[in-house]
Amino acid sequence: MLIKDIMQRDVVTVTPETRLPQVLRLLQPRGFRHVPVILDAALVGIISDRDVKQAMVSLAGTGASGAELERARERLSASEIMARTVTTIAPMDTVEEAARRMATQKISALPVTEDGRLVGIVTETDVLQLFVQAMGVLEPSSRLDVIVPGPEAGLGDVVRAVEGAGARIVSVMTLPGPDGGREIVVRVATINPAPAVAALEARGFRVRDAHRGTATRA
């Protein structure tokens, strides 16, 4: 899936001249954690809730109090607290690439740009919701953690064993396993995974864990 399929297109933005109190009014009531900063339709920075908190702490550390502190807050502009180096992503990039950038750079939002112009934003919540749906955990299901010791047995063998037991596969993912092997995580659309486990073990696979699921759909 591509970023254009999950990004938020209606993005609340500010300009470099926007004052701190207005930034706070945008972030706090709506539950936003990031506000892109735009100048002439071009992305020039981004403000996170952490940036705002740091700015507030810095102001409090000046020794100002009361009306003086409030005036200092009102004078502080977005350009003074925003991050100017912004990691972005394009509409045609993949969701996996967004997850990689967020994980490696320890950030929780990516402005989506096209030809230097802001066209959307994607957050860690958007990515997480997609992965939750893809893994099938929103429906009654069970998870089987299957250890594959070597290259002689593969994903196809696991799938055939599970389907041969009459279980419908919701999702499959491959992870690094213990001792240099692989672990295949299979989610099946049943809350009774015992037949699938028996079929896998009959073919020589070791089922490390079988998590019996319940209905989790909201």
CSV table of C-alpha atoms in Angstrom, one decimal, residues 25-128:
chain,number,residue,atom,x,y,z
A,25,ARG,CA,-4.8,26.3,20.6
A,26,LEU,CA,-4.3,24.1,17.5
A,27,LEU,CA,-2.4,21.3,19.3
A,28,GLN,CA,-4.2,20.8,22.6
A,29,PRO,CA,-8.0,20.8,21.9
A,30,ARG,CA,-7.7,18.6,18.8
A,31,GLY,CA,-5.2,16.2,20.2
A,32,PHE,CA,-2.6,17.0,17.5
A,33,ARG,CA,1.0,16.2,18.2
A,34,HIS,CA,2.5,17.8,15.1
A,35,VAL,CA,1.9,21.0,13.1
A,36,PRO,CA,3.7,21.6,9.8
A,37,VAL,CA,5.0,25.1,9.2
A,38,ILE,CA,4.2,26.5,5.7
A,39,LEU,CA,5.5,29.6,3.9
A,40,ASP,CA,4.1,30.3,0.4
A,41,ALA,CA,2.7,26.7,0.2
A,42,ALA,CA,6.2,25.3,0.8
A,43,LEU,CA,7.1,23.2,3.9
A,44,VAL,CA,9.7,25.1,6.0
A,45,GLY,CA,9.5,23.3,9.3
A,46,ILE,CA,7.4,21.3,11.7
A,47,ILE,CA,6.4,21.8,15.4
A,48,SER,CA,5.8,18.8,17.7
A,49,ASP,CA,4.2,18.9,21.1
A,50,ARG,CA,7.7,18.2,22.5
A,51,ASP,CA,9.0,21.4,20.8
A,52,VAL,CA,6.2,23.3,22.5
A,53,LYS,CA,6.9,21.8,25.9
A,54,GLN,CA,10.6,22.6,25.6
A,55,ALA,CA,9.8,26.2,24.6
A,56,MET,CA,7.5,26.5,27.7
A,57,VAL,CA,10.2,25.1,30.0
A,58,SER,CA,12.8,27.6,28.5
A,59,LEU,CA,10.5,30.5,29.1
A,60,ALA,CA,9.9,29.4,32.7
A,61,GLY,CA,13.6,29.2,33.2
A,62,THR,CA,14.1,32.9,32.4
A,63,GLY,CA,12.7,33.9,35.7
A,64,ALA,CA,9.8,35.8,34.2
A,65,SER,CA,6.5,35.4,35.9
A,66,GLY,CA,2.9,36.5,35.7
A,67,ALA,CA,2.1,39.1,33.0
A,68,GLU,CA,5.8,39.2,31.9
A,69,LEU,CA,5.8,35.5,31.2
A,70,GLU,CA,2.5,35.7,29.3
A,71,ARG,CA,3.9,38.5,27.1
A,72,ALA,CA,7.0,36.4,26.4
A,73,ARG,CA,4.8,33.5,25.3
A,74,GLU,CA,2.8,35.8,23.0
A,75,ARG,CA,5.9,37.1,21.3
A,76,LEU,CA,7.4,33.6,20.6
A,77,SER,CA,6.8,32.7,17.0
A,78,ALA,CA,6.7,29.3,15.3
A,79,SER,CA,9.9,30.0,13.5
A,80,GLU,CA,11.7,30.2,16.8
A,81,ILE,CA,10.6,26.7,18.1
A,82,MET,CA,10.1,24.7,14.9
A,83,ALA,CA,12.4,22.0,13.6
A,84,ARG,CA,13.9,23.2,10.3
A,85,THR,CA,15.3,19.8,9.2
A,86,VAL,CA,12.2,17.8,8.3
A,87,THR,CA,12.0,14.2,7.2
A,88,THR,CA,9.3,13.9,4.6
A,89,ILE,CA,7.8,11.2,2.4
A,90,ALA,CA,6.2,11.2,-1.0
A,91,PRO,CA,2.6,10.1,-1.9
A,92,MET,CA,3.9,7.2,-4.0
A,93,ASP,CA,6.3,5.9,-1.4
A,94,THR,CA,5.3,2.7,0.4
A,95,VAL,CA,3.9,2.4,3.9
A,96,GLU,CA,6.8,0.1,4.8
A,97,GLU,CA,9.2,3.0,3.9
A,98,ALA,CA,7.3,5.3,6.2
A,99,ALA,CA,7.6,2.8,9.0
A,100,ARG,CA,11.3,2.4,8.3
A,101,ARG,CA,11.9,6.1,8.5
A,102,MET,CA,9.9,6.5,11.6
A,103,ALA,CA,11.7,3.7,13.3
A,104,THR,CA,15.3,4.6,12.3
A,105,GLN,CA,14.9,8.3,13.0
A,106,LYS,CA,12.7,7.9,16.0
A,107,ILE,CA,10.0,10.2,14.7
A,108,SER,CA,6.2,9.8,14.9
A,109,ALA,CA,5.0,11.8,11.9
A,110,LEU,CA,6.1,12.4,8.3
A,111,PRO,CA,4.8,15.4,6.2
A,112,VAL,CA,3.9,14.2,2.7
A,113,THR,CA,5.3,16.5,0.0
A,114,GLU,CA,5.1,16.6,-3.7
A,115,ASP,CA,7.4,19.0,-5.6
A,116,GLY,CA,8.2,20.7,-2.3
A,117,ARG,CA,4.6,21.4,-1.5
A,118,LEU,CA,2.7,19.9,1.5
A,119,VAL,CA,0.0,17.5,0.4
A,120,GLY,CA,-0.7,15.5,3.5
A,121,ILE,CA,0.7,14.0,6.7
A,122,VAL,CA,1.1,10.4,7.9
A,123,THR,CA,1.5,9.6,11.6
A,124,GLU,CA,2.6,6.5,13.5
A,125,THR,CA,-1.0,5.9,14.3
A,126,ASP,CA,-2.0,5.8,10.6
A,127,VAL,CA,0.8,3.2,10.0
A,128,LEU,CA,-0.1,1.2,13.1
